[in-house]
Coordinates of C-alpha atoms in Angstrom, one line a residue:
M7 CA 20.8 -46.1 19.8
Q8 CA 22.2 -45.3 23.5
I9 CA 25.5 -43.5 24.0
S10 CA 26.7 -46.1 25.9
D11 CA 26.3 -48.6 22.7
L12 CA 29.5 -46.6 21.3
P13 CA 31.4 -47.2 19.5
Y14 CA 29.7 -48.9 16.7
P15 CA 31.4 -52.1 16.1
D16 CA 31.1 -51.6 12.4
P17 CA 30.6 -48.6 11.4
G18 CA 29.2 -49.2 8.1
V19 CA 31.3 -48.6 4.4
P20 CA 29.3 -44.6 3.5
D21 CA 28.1 -43.8 0.6
A22 CA 31.4 -40.9 -0.6
R23 CA 30.4 -40.3 -3.9
S24 CA 29.9 -36.5 -2.7
G25 CA 28.4 -34.5 0.6
P26 CA 24.6 -34.3 0.5
R27 CA 24.8 -38.6 0.2
F28 CA 26.9 -38.8 3.1
L29 CA 24.3 -37.3 5.0
V30 CA 21.5 -39.3 3.5
W31 CA 23.5 -42.5 4.4
L32 CA 24.6 -41.2 7.9
G33 CA 20.5 -40.4 8.7
R34 CA 19.7 -43.8 7.2
G35 CA 22.3 -45.5 9.4
Q36 CA 20.3 -43.7 12.1
L37 CA 16.6 -44.2 12.2
G38 CA 15.7 -45.2 14.9
G39 CA 17.6 -42.8 16.9
Q40 CA 15.7 -40.7 14.9
A41 CA 12.0 -41.9 15.2
K42 CA 12.3 -41.8 18.6
S43 CA 13.6 -38.2 18.4
L44 CA 10.6 -37.6 15.8
C45 CA 7.5 -39.3 18.7
W46 CA 9.1 -36.9 21.4
G47 CA 9.2 -34.1 19.1
L48 CA 5.6 -34.7 18.5
V49 CA 4.9 -34.6 22.2
H50 CA 6.3 -31.6 22.9
F51 CA 5.6 -29.5 19.8
G52 CA 1.8 -31.1 20.1
G53 CA 1.3 -30.1 23.6
V54 CA 2.9 -26.5 22.4
A55 CA 0.1 -26.8 19.2
G56 CA -2.4 -27.7 21.8
L57 CA -1.8 -24.6 24.1
P58 CA -3.4 -21.7 22.3
Y59 CA -6.9 -23.5 21.8
A60 CA -6.3 -24.3 25.7
V61 CA -5.9 -20.7 26.1
G62 CA -8.8 -19.4 24.0
L63 CA -11.7 -22.1 25.9
G64 CA -10.7 -20.5 29.0
V65 CA -11.5 -17.5 28.0
E66 CA -14.6 -18.4 26.7
A67 CA -15.3 -20.2 29.6
V68 CA -14.8 -17.2 31.9
V69 CA -16.5 -14.7 29.6
Q70 CA -19.3 -17.3 29.8
R71 CA -19.1 -17.8 33.7
D72 CA -18.9 -21.5 33.1
G73 CA -17.2 -22.6 36.0
T74 CA -16.7 -26.5 35.2
R75 CA -15.9 -26.0 31.8
L76 CA -13.0 -23.6 33.2
L77 CA -12.0 -26.5 35.9
L78 CA -11.9 -28.8 32.4
V79 CA -9.8 -26.6 30.4
G80 CA -7.5 -26.0 33.6
A81 CA -7.1 -29.6 33.9
L82 CA -5.7 -29.6 29.8
L83 CA -3.6 -26.6 30.0
A84 CA -1.8 -28.5 33.2
L85 CA -1.8 -31.9 30.8
I86 CA -0.5 -29.5 27.9
G87 CA 2.3 -28.4 30.4
V88 CA 3.5 -31.6 31.2
A89 CA 3.6 -33.1 27.7
I90 CA 5.4 -30.2 26.6
S91 CA 8.0 -30.5 29.6
V92 CA 8.3 -34.4 29.3
G93 CA 8.5 -33.8 25.4
D94 CA 11.7 -31.5 25.7
A95 CA 13.5 -33.2 28.0
M96 CA 13.0 -36.6 26.0
L97 CA 13.6 -34.6 22.7
H98 CA 16.8 -32.8 24.1
R99 CA 17.9 -36.0 25.4
T100 CA 16.9 -38.2 22.0
A101 CA 18.2 -35.4 19.5
V102 CA 22.3 -34.9 21.4
T103 CA 22.0 -38.8 21.5
N104 CA 21.8 -38.6 17.2
W105 CA 24.4 -36.3 17.3
I106 CA 27.0 -37.8 19.2
T107 CA 26.3 -41.0 17.8
A108 CA 26.6 -39.6 13.8
A109 CA 29.9 -37.6 15.0
A110 CA 31.0 -40.5 16.7
R111 CA 30.1 -43.2 13.3
V112 CA 32.2 -40.3 11.4
Q113 CA 35.1 -40.3 13.2
Q114 CA 35.1 -44.4 13.8
L115 CA 35.1 -43.8 10.0
L116 CA 38.0 -41.6 9.3
A117 CA 40.3 -43.2 11.9
R118 CA 39.6 -46.6 9.6
K119 CA 40.3 -44.8 6.3
T120 CA 43.9 -43.1 8.5
A121 CA 44.9 -46.9 10.0
E122 CA 43.8 -48.1 5.8
L123 CA 46.1 -45.6 3.9
G124 CA 48.4 -45.1 6.4
S125 CA 51.3 -42.6 5.6
A126 CA 49.7 -42.3 2.1
L127 CA 46.9 -40.4 3.8
T128 CA 48.8 -37.2 4.0
R129 CA 50.4 -37.5 0.9
R130 CA 46.7 -37.0 -0.8
V131 CA 45.3 -34.6 2.0
A132 CA 46.4 -32.0 4.0
A133 CA 47.0 -33.3 7.9
G134 CA 45.3 -29.9 8.8
E135 CA 42.5 -30.7 6.9
V136 CA 41.8 -34.6 8.4
V137 CA 42.1 -32.8 11.7
A138 CA 39.6 -30.5 10.8
V139 CA 37.0 -32.7 9.8
S140 CA 37.8 -35.1 12.3
T141 CA 37.2 -32.2 14.7
G142 CA 35.2 -29.4 13.1
D143 CA 33.3 -31.0 10.4
V144 CA 32.2 -33.9 12.8
E145 CA 30.2 -31.7 15.1
K146 CA 29.1 -29.4 12.2
I147 CA 27.6 -33.2 10.4
G148 CA 26.3 -34.3 13.9
W149 CA 24.1 -31.2 14.4
F150 CA 22.5 -31.4 10.8
V151 CA 21.7 -35.2 11.9
E152 CA 20.2 -34.1 15.4
A153 CA 18.1 -30.9 14.1
V154 CA 16.7 -33.4 10.9
S155 CA 13.7 -34.7 13.5
R156 CA 13.3 -31.2 16.0
F157 CA 12.7 -30.2 12.5
L158 CA 10.2 -32.3 11.6
A159 CA 8.4 -32.2 14.4
A160 CA 8.3 -28.3 14.5
A161 CA 7.1 -28.4 10.7
F162 CA 3.9 -30.9 12.0
S163 CA 3.3 -28.4 15.0
V164 CA 3.1 -25.4 12.6
V165 CA 0.9 -27.2 10.1
A166 CA -1.0 -28.6 13.1
I167 CA -2.1 -24.6 14.5
C168 CA -2.1 -23.7 11.0
V169 CA -5.4 -26.6 10.4
G170 CA -6.9 -26.0 13.5
L171 CA -7.2 -23.0 13.2
L172 CA -9.1 -23.1 10.4
F173 CA -11.6 -25.2 12.0
Y174 CA -11.5 -23.7 15.3
A175 CA -12.0 -19.9 13.9
P176 CA -12.3 -19.8 10.2
S177 CA -12.9 -16.7 9.3
I178 CA -9.1 -15.3 11.1
G179 CA -7.9 -19.0 9.9
V180 CA -7.3 -18.6 6.6
V181 CA -5.4 -15.2 7.1
V182 CA -2.8 -17.2 9.3
A183 CA -2.3 -20.4 7.2
I184 CA -1.6 -17.9 4.6
G185 CA 0.3 -15.7 5.9
V186 CA 2.4 -18.9 7.7
P187 CA 3.7 -20.1 4.8
V188 CA 4.9 -16.5 3.4
L189 CA 6.8 -16.7 6.7
A190 CA 8.5 -20.1 6.5
L191 CA 9.5 -19.6 2.5
S192 CA 10.4 -15.7 3.1
V193 CA 14.2 -16.5 3.8
L194 CA 14.7 -18.8 0.9
P195 CA 15.9 -16.4 -1.3
L196 CA 18.5 -15.7 0.9
L197 CA 19.7 -19.4 2.0
P198 CA 21.7 -19.8 -1.6
R199 CA 23.6 -16.2 -0.9
A200 CA 24.1 -17.6 3.1
T201 CA 25.4 -21.6 2.2
R202 CA 27.9 -19.6 -0.2
R203 CA 29.2 -17.5 2.2
A204 CA 29.3 -20.2 4.9
D205 CA 31.0 -22.3 2.2
V206 CA 33.7 -19.6 2.3
Q207 CA 34.4 -19.8 6.2
R208 CA 34.3 -23.3 6.4
E209 CA 36.9 -23.3 3.5
K210 CA 39.2 -20.2 4.7
A211 CA 38.8 -21.7 8.6
G212 CA 40.2 -25.2 6.8
K213 CA 43.1 -23.3 5.6
A214 CA 43.9 -21.8 8.8
T215 CA 43.6 -25.1 10.7
E216 CA 46.2 -26.4 8.3
L217 CA 48.3 -23.9 8.9
A218 CA 47.7 -24.4 12.1
S219 CA 48.6 -28.3 12.1
D220 CA 51.8 -28.2 10.0
T221 CA 53.0 -25.0 11.8
V222 CA 52.9 -27.1 14.8
A223 CA 54.4 -30.1 13.7
G224 CA 57.6 -28.2 12.2
L225 CA 58.1 -25.9 15.5
R226 CA 61.6 -27.5 16.3
V227 CA 62.6 -27.3 12.3
L228 CA 61.4 -23.8 12.4
R229 CA 63.0 -22.4 15.7
G230 CA 66.3 -23.7 14.2
I231 CA 65.9 -21.9 11.2
G232 CA 64.4 -18.8 12.9
G233 CA 61.2 -19.3 10.8
E234 CA 58.7 -19.0 13.7
E235 CA 57.6 -15.0 12.6
L236 CA 57.3 -15.7 9.3
F237 CA 55.5 -18.4 9.6
L238 CA 53.5 -16.3 12.4
G239 CA 52.8 -13.7 10.2
R240 CA 51.2 -16.3 7.7
Y241 CA 48.4 -17.5 10.4
R242 CA 47.9 -13.6 11.1
E243 CA 46.6 -13.7 7.6
A244 CA 45.2 -16.8 7.6
S245 CA 43.2 -15.6 10.8
Q246 CA 42.0 -12.3 9.9
E247 CA 40.6 -13.7 6.6
V248 CA 38.7 -16.4 8.9
R249 CA 37.2 -13.5 10.9
K250 CA 36.0 -11.1 8.2
A251 CA 34.7 -14.4 6.3
A252 CA 33.2 -15.3 9.7
V253 CA 31.7 -11.8 9.8
R254 CA 29.8 -12.1 6.2
S255 CA 28.5 -14.8 6.7
A256 CA 27.0 -13.7 10.3
R257 CA 25.5 -10.8 8.7
M258 CA 23.8 -12.9 6.6
W259 CA 22.4 -14.9 9.0
A260 CA 21.2 -11.9 11.3
L261 CA 19.7 -11.0 7.9
I262 CA 17.8 -14.1 7.7
S263 CA 17.1 -14.0 11.7
A264 CA 15.8 -9.8 11.5
I265 CA 13.5 -11.3 8.7
Q266 CA 12.2 -14.3 10.6
V267 CA 11.2 -11.7 13.9
L268 CA 9.9 -9.3 11.3
L269 CA 7.8 -11.0 9.4
P270 CA 5.8 -12.9 12.2
G271 CA 5.6 -9.2 14.1
A272 CA 3.6 -8.0 11.3
L273 CA 1.7 -11.4 11.2
L274 CA 0.8 -10.6 14.6
I275 CA -0.1 -7.3 14.0
T276 CA -2.1 -8.3 10.8
V277 CA -3.8 -10.5 13.2
V278 CA -5.3 -8.7 16.3
W279 CA -6.1 -5.9 13.8
Y280 CA -8.3 -8.0 11.5
G281 CA -9.3 -10.1 14.3
S282 CA -10.4 -7.2 16.8
G283 CA -12.8 -6.2 13.9
L284 CA -14.0 -9.1 13.5
V285 CA -15.0 -9.3 16.8
L286 CA -16.4 -5.3 16.9
D287 CA -18.2 -7.1 14.0
G288 CA -19.5 -10.2 15.8
R289 CA -18.8 -12.2 13.3
L290 CA -15.5 -13.9 15.7
A291 CA -15.6 -14.6 20.0
V292 CA -13.2 -12.7 22.3
G293 CA -11.9 -16.6 22.8
E294 CA -11.5 -17.3 19.5
L295 CA -9.3 -13.9 18.5
V296 CA -7.3 -15.1 22.1
A297 CA -6.3 -18.5 20.7
A298 CA -5.6 -16.7 17.0
F299 CA -3.4 -14.5 18.8
S300 CA -2.0 -17.1 21.1
A301 CA -1.3 -19.6 18.0
V302 CA 0.7 -16.9 16.3
A303 CA 2.6 -16.0 19.1
T304 CA 3.0 -19.7 19.6
M305 CA 4.8 -20.6 16.5
L306 CA 7.6 -18.2 16.6
Y307 CA 8.9 -20.8 18.6
P308 CA 8.6 -23.5 16.0
L309 CA 9.6 -21.6 13.7
R310 CA 13.0 -20.8 14.6
H311 CA 13.7 -24.7 14.1
F312 CA 13.2 -23.6 10.3
E313 CA 16.2 -21.1 10.3
E314 CA 18.1 -23.4 12.5
I315 CA 17.7 -26.9 9.8
A316 CA 19.1 -24.4 7.0
M317 CA 21.9 -23.2 9.1
A318 CA 22.6 -26.5 10.1
Y319 CA 22.6 -27.4 6.4
S320 CA 24.4 -25.1 5.0
F321 CA 27.2 -26.0 7.4
S322 CA 27.1 -29.3 7.4
R323 CA 27.4 -29.8 3.8
P324 CA 30.7 -28.2 3.1
S325 CA 31.7 -30.1 6.3
A326 CA 30.1 -33.7 4.8
A327 CA 31.8 -32.7 1.1
R328 CA 34.8 -32.6 2.9
A329 CA 34.9 -35.5 4.7
A330 CA 33.5 -37.8 1.7
R331 CA 36.2 -37.1 0.0
V332 CA 38.6 -37.9 2.8
L333 CA 36.7 -41.6 3.0
S334 CA 37.0 -42.0 -0.7
L335 CA 40.3 -42.3 -0.8
T336 CA 41.2 -45.8 -1.3
R337 CA 44.6 -47.6 -1.2
T338 CA 45.3 -47.3 -4.7
D339 CA 42.6 -45.9 -7.8
A340 CA 45.1 -46.1 -10.7
P341 CA 44.5 -49.2 -13.9
E342 CA 47.3 -50.9 -14.0
P343 CA 49.4 -50.9 -17.5
E344 CA 49.0 -53.2 -19.9
A345 CA 52.3 -53.9 -19.5
A346 CA 52.5 -55.0 -15.7
P347 CA 53.4 -58.4 -15.2
A348 CA 50.5 -61.3 -14.6
R349 CA 48.4 -61.1 -11.5
I350 CA 48.4 -65.1 -9.4
P351 CA 45.5 -64.9 -7.7
G352 CA 46.0 -66.3 -3.6
T353 CA 48.2 -65.8 -0.9
P354 CA 51.5 -65.6 -1.6
A355 CA 53.9 -68.7 -0.1
P356 CA 56.2 -67.7 2.6
G357 CA 59.4 -67.0 1.2
G358 CA 58.4 -65.1 -2.0
D359 CA 61.1 -63.1 -3.3
L360 CA 59.6 -59.3 -3.0
Y361 CA 59.4 -57.3 -7.3
D362 CA 58.9 -53.8 -8.2
P363 CA 57.4 -53.9 -11.4
A364 CA 58.1 -50.1 -11.9
T365 CA 62.2 -50.1 -11.1
G366 CA 62.6 -53.9 -11.9
L367 CA 63.6 -54.3 -8.3
V368 CA 64.2 -57.7 -7.1
A369 CA 64.7 -58.3 -3.1
P370 CA 65.2 -62.3 -2.6
A371 CA 63.7 -63.6 -0.2
G372 CA 65.7 -63.6 3.5
R373 CA 67.9 -61.4 2.2
F374 CA 69.3 -58.1 3.4
T375 CA 68.6 -55.6 0.3
A376 CA 70.1 -52.4 0.0
V377 CA 68.8 -49.9 -2.5
V378 CA 70.4 -46.4 -3.3
C379 CA 68.2 -43.9 -5.0
G380 CA 70.1 -40.7 -5.8
D381 CA 66.4 -39.0 -6.0
P382 CA 64.8 -39.0 -2.1
D383 CA 61.3 -38.1 -3.8
L384 CA 61.8 -41.6 -6.1
A385 CA 63.1 -43.5 -2.8
G386 CA 59.8 -42.4 -0.4
R387 CA 57.8 -43.5 -3.5
L388 CA 59.2 -46.7 -3.9
A389 CA 58.9 -47.5 -0.4
E390 CA 54.6 -46.7 0.0
R391 CA 55.2 -48.8 -3.5
L392 CA 57.0 -51.7 -1.4
G393 CA 54.1 -51.4 1.1
G394 CA 51.0 -52.0 -1.2
H395 CA 50.4 -48.6 -1.9
P396 CA 51.1 -48.0 -5.6
A397 CA 51.3 -43.8 -6.7
D398 CA 48.1 -42.3 -7.7
D399 CA 49.6 -38.9 -9.1
G400 CA 52.8 -40.1 -10.7
P401 CA 53.6 -41.5 -13.9
A402 CA 52.1 -44.3 -15.2
S403 CA 55.3 -46.6 -14.6
E404 CA 54.6 -46.0 -11.0
R405 CA 50.8 -47.3 -10.5
V406 CA 51.6 -50.6 -10.6
S407 CA 51.4 -53.1 -7.6
V408 CA 54.1 -54.9 -6.3
L409 CA 54.6 -58.6 -5.9
L410 CA 55.6 -60.6 -3.4
G411 CA 55.9 -64.6 -4.6
G412 CA 54.0 -63.6 -7.6
V413 CA 51.2 -61.7 -6.2
A414 CA 50.1 -58.8 -5.9
L415 CA 50.2 -56.6 -2.7
D416 CA 47.3 -54.5 -3.1
E417 CA 44.9 -57.2 -4.3
L418 CA 45.0 -59.2 -0.7
A419 CA 43.4 -57.9 2.2
L420 CA 45.0 -54.8 4.1
D421 CA 45.4 -56.9 7.4
T422 CA 47.1 -59.7 5.2
A423 CA 49.1 -57.2 3.0
R424 CA 50.3 -55.6 6.7
T425 CA 51.4 -58.9 8.2
L426 CA 53.4 -59.7 5.4
V427 CA 55.2 -56.6 4.4
L428 CA 56.1 -53.4 6.8
V429 CA 57.1 -50.4 6.0
Q430 CA 58.5 -47.9 8.1
D431 CA 59.3 -44.2 6.5
K432 CA 61.3 -41.2 6.9
D433 CA 59.6 -40.1 9.6
P434 CA 57.8 -42.2 12.3
V435 CA 55.2 -41.2 14.3
L436 CA 55.3 -42.0 17.8
L437 CA 52.3 -41.9 20.3
S438 CA 51.8 -41.1 23.9
G439 CA 51.7 -43.3 26.3
T440 CA 54.2 -46.4 27.9
L441 CA 57.5 -47.4 26.6
R442 CA 55.2 -50.9 26.9
E443 CA 52.1 -49.5 25.1
L444 CA 54.4 -48.5 22.1
F445 CA 55.9 -52.3 21.5
A446 CA 52.1 -53.3 22.2
V447 CA 51.1 -53.6 18.6
P448 CA 50.8 -57.0 15.7
A449 CA 53.6 -58.9 15.8
S450 CA 54.7 -63.0 15.3
G451 CA 56.2 -63.3 18.8
A452 CA 59.2 -63.9 17.7
V453 CA 61.2 -61.0 18.3
E454 CA 61.1 -59.6 21.8
P455 CA 61.2 -55.9 22.8
G456 CA 64.2 -56.4 24.6
A457 CA 66.0 -58.0 21.8
A458 CA 64.8 -55.3 19.2
L459 CA 66.0 -52.7 21.8
A460 CA 69.1 -53.8 21.7
A461 CA 69.3 -54.1 18.0
A462 CA 68.6 -50.7 17.7
Q463 CA 71.1 -49.6 20.4
C464 CA 68.0 -47.9 22.5
T465 CA 70.0 -48.6 25.6
D466 CA 70.5 -44.6 26.2
V467 CA 67.1 -44.2 25.4
L468 CA 66.4 -46.4 27.7
D469 CA 68.1 -44.6 30.4
A470 CA 66.4 -41.0 29.5
L471 CA 63.3 -42.8 30.0
L472 CA 63.9 -43.6 33.3
Q473 CA 65.6 -40.5 34.3
S474 CA 62.9 -38.4 33.5
A475 CA 59.8 -41.1 35.2
P476 CA 58.1 -40.6 38.2
E477 CA 59.2 -42.1 41.5
G478 CA 58.4 -45.6 41.6
V479 CA 59.0 -46.4 38.1
D480 CA 62.1 -49.0 37.8
D481 CA 61.5 -50.2 34.5
P482 CA 61.8 -48.1 31.2
M483 CA 58.9 -50.2 29.9
D484 CA 57.2 -48.6 32.6
A485 CA 57.7 -45.0 31.6
R486 CA 55.9 -42.8 29.3
I487 CA 56.6 -41.2 26.2
T488 CA 55.5 -37.2 25.5
E489 CA 52.8 -36.6 22.5
R490 CA 55.3 -37.6 19.4
G491 CA 58.1 -38.3 21.3
R492 CA 58.5 -34.4 21.7
S493 CA 60.8 -35.3 24.8
L494 CA 63.3 -37.2 22.7
S495 CA 65.8 -36.0 20.1
G496 CA 65.7 -37.2 16.4
G497 CA 67.9 -40.2 17.0
Q498 CA 66.2 -41.1 19.9
R499 CA 63.1 -40.9 18.5
Q500 CA 63.8 -42.9 14.8
R501 CA 65.7 -45.5 16.9
L502 CA 62.7 -46.5 19.1
A503 CA 60.6 -46.6 15.6
L504 CA 63.1 -48.8 14.3
A505 CA 62.6 -50.9 17.3
R506 CA 58.8 -51.1 17.4
S507 CA 59.4 -52.4 13.6
L508 CA 62.1 -54.9 14.1
A509 CA 59.4 -56.0 17.3
T510 CA 56.4 -56.9 14.9
D511 CA 58.8 -59.5 12.9
P512 CA 57.2 -59.2 9.2
E513 CA 58.0 -61.9 6.7
V514 CA 59.2 -58.2 4.7
L515 CA 60.5 -55.5 6.2
V516 CA 61.2 -52.3 4.5
L517 CA 62.9 -49.7 6.0
D518 CA 63.6 -45.2 4.7
E519 CA 66.6 -44.1 5.9
P520 CA 66.4 -45.6 9.1
T521 CA 69.5 -44.1 10.7
S522 CA 69.5 -40.6 9.0
A523 CA 69.3 -39.0 12.4
V524 CA 72.3 -40.6 14.4
D525 CA 75.8 -40.4 14.5
S526 CA 78.3 -42.9 12.4
H527 CA 79.3 -45.2 15.5
T528 CA 76.1 -45.6 16.2
E529 CA 74.8 -46.3 12.1
A530 CA 77.5 -48.8 12.7
R531 CA 76.2 -50.7 15.4
I532 CA 72.2 -51.0 14.6
A533 CA 73.3 -52.4 11.3
D534 CA 75.1 -55.0 12.7
G535 CA 71.8 -55.5 14.8
I536 CA 69.8 -55.4 11.7
S537 CA 71.5 -57.9 9.8
A538 CA 71.9 -60.1 12.9
L539 CA 67.9 -59.9 14.1
R540 CA 66.5 -60.4 10.3
A541 CA 68.4 -62.9 9.7
G542 CA 66.9 -65.5 6.9
R543 CA 63.7 -62.9 6.9
T544 CA 63.5 -60.5 3.8
T545 CA 65.2 -56.8 4.4
V546 CA 64.7 -54.3 2.0
V547 CA 66.7 -50.5 3.0
L548 CA 66.6 -47.8 1.5
A549 CA 69.4 -45.8 2.4
S550 CA 72.9 -43.7 1.0
S551 CA 75.3 -44.6 4.0
P552 CA 78.3 -46.8 3.7
L553 CA 77.7 -48.3 6.8
L554 CA 74.5 -49.8 5.4
L555 CA 75.4 -50.4 2.6
D556 CA 78.8 -52.9 3.5
R557 CA 76.2 -54.7 5.9
A558 CA 74.0 -55.3 2.9
D559 CA 74.1 -59.0 1.9
R560 CA 72.7 -57.4 -2.1
V561 CA 72.8 -53.5 -3.2
V562 CA 70.9 -51.8 -6.0
L563 CA 71.2 -49.1 -7.8
I564 CA 68.3 -47.2 -8.8
H565 CA 68.8 -44.1 -11.7
E566 CA 65.8 -42.6 -13.2
G567 CA 63.4 -44.8 -12.1
A568 CA 64.9 -48.2 -12.9
V569 CA 67.8 -50.5 -11.8
A570 CA 70.8 -49.6 -13.1
A571 CA 73.4 -51.8 -10.9
T572 CA 73.6 -54.5 -8.8
G573 CA 76.0 -56.1 -6.4
T574 CA 77.7 -56.1 -3.2
H575 CA 78.7 -52.8 -1.6
R576 CA 82.6 -52.8 -2.5
E577 CA 81.6 -54.3 -6.0
L578 CA 79.3 -51.4 -6.9
L579 CA 82.3 -48.7 -5.4
H580 CA 84.5 -49.8 -7.6
A581 CA 82.9 -50.6 -10.7
E582 CA 80.0 -47.9 -11.3
P583 CA 80.8 -44.5 -11.5
L584 CA 77.4 -43.3 -10.5
Y585 CA 77.1 -45.5 -7.5
R586 CA 80.5 -44.2 -6.3
A587 CA 78.9 -40.8 -6.9
V588 CA 76.1 -41.1 -5.1
V589 CA 77.8 -42.9 -2.1
T590 CA 80.5 -40.7 -1.9
R591 CA 78.6 -37.7 -2.8
E592 CA 80.6 -36.1 -5.1
T593 CA 80.3 -32.8 -6.9
D594 CA 77.7 -32.0 -9.3
E595 CA 80.4 -31.7 -12.0
E596 CA 82.1 -35.0 -11.2
Q597 CA 78.6 -37.0 -10.5
R598 CA 78.4 -35.6 -14.4
V599 CA 81.6 -37.1 -15.3
A600 CA 80.4 -40.2 -13.7
R601 CA 77.9 -40.5 -15.8
I602 CA 79.8 -40.1 -19.0
E603 CA 81.8 -42.6 -17.9
L604 CA 79.1 -44.9 -17.1
T605 CA 77.5 -43.8 -20.4
R606 CA 80.0 -45.2 -21.8
L607 CA 81.1 -48.5 -19.9
E608 CA 77.3 -49.4 -20.7
E609 CA 78.1 -48.6 -24.5
D610 CA 81.8 -50.9 -24.2
R611 CA 79.2 -54.1 -22.4
L612 CA 76.7 -53.6 -25.4
E613 CA 79.3 -53.5 -28.3
K614 CA 80.9 -56.5 -26.2
A615 CA 77.9 -58.5 -25.8
L616 CA 77.0 -57.8 -30.1
T617 CA 80.8 -59.2 -30.7
E618 CA 79.9 -62.4 -29.0
I619 CA 77.0 -62.5 -30.4
E620 CA 78.3 -62.2 -34.1
E621 CA 81.2 -64.7 -32.8
S622 CA 79.0 -67.5 -32.0
A623 CA 77.0 -66.7 -35.3

């Protein structure tokens, strides 16, 4: 895999059952790149492993005054030098390529999961955690993938040096062969504690990132209520906890590094002391002692990769676990209750009604339906359910799928479901770019951006964008929008998002409080624009504004999770006290009286129905 091949045409289906399984899956997906890196690593570390023996042969040639042999050793050293240099350069290139490709694959998977779940993602996972996974965590995961091939090549060189010494100088090679495994395994008892401290550090760092991300996202609101200092204090505390955890983790890794220096030094002293005695006894040649000394000194370099792979795994394992947790999320993973309506296989035919079994809501095809909920949280969950995302942590009754034309949305392919139903939530996001790019979304083509902008009353928004555009830009569609539309007011952002939704022209459009940030005059014109532009198309608006409700063909009142009344706005306003209480913002006492009156009316209706049944019998 070359960097130029990125991004992947298909990043694959990850094994997200656990962090280690995810790392193994990533490794299997890059076997070719790992093989290349390992081959170049063997060239590099093979040269490193052969260097001590070449030095030993050179010393022996000098001692024996063999000029021809010395020339051959010089040529061998030159060849080893070339192998070390070329191998190191190519090993670095291929290893970093493995790092980048692994990180790119993880980022592609996260982007695909984000697009699949939509706004449901941030209800299941904090937005800051998603940011932490897609930035810092992918680097840690890529680090481990990159370090594997270098570790394997280093391990090969260590084994080669030990085995070579056993054959080249058996009397001292035994000491080295026994000492090196002790060096390699000496830090194992410390790794669990170092891993735990690294996990704590990553967890605290993730929480600090989440806090910072959430604070930045709500900065405008914080400034409005004077809460900057409060959240700044919280972030200071969180960052200090991260610092303390990082220091504790660094101390443990410093101890491991110290052991990696101390024990090889002790082995080096032992080899020199023991080998000198063997030389004095005539049991070991000077060249063999130099070779053994050089071998132990040389092994300090590959042994560092044992520490690196331990650190890389310790840091990447929690990162991989967090990534796997996000990637394991699905559109819905809750079983459907037995009482849910029967599923009809296939794709719904155009013109089907939208039906929510949880509340009993029916949005007739081609009609403008308004839904009134006294509970904003219930309205938000209903909007997500209408978009094909049943709740996975709410009541069992809310875990059923919405049906369109008798077909369950969550059983359809994601692209098909989104083509049929589009949901715009309370806080739509505007990405940075030109206004033309904002409208470059999948659409039927039947609604032009200009018509959608006019229906959403965006004339003043276009003027504001054109005034702030650089010189030479005379078309507002070419004006740029800053990140998240921060240069625009809340009402302007809301209207642009509404225009974008209208331009897609889906079969079913669900809008959750689309005019909450505009004045009543503008709201009335937007209501007329939606009604006119969506004529003949199914539109569901969750709102409590009388201006929107009065334009709807049909209004449905949801009370305590079920349909309580259906009719036009004016009919419900006169006939349903609870509806009147929600729409007109009556006080708690007035709402209590309204509920009592509603109960009395329901009892009167039930009594009347029973009387009619008795009379007919």
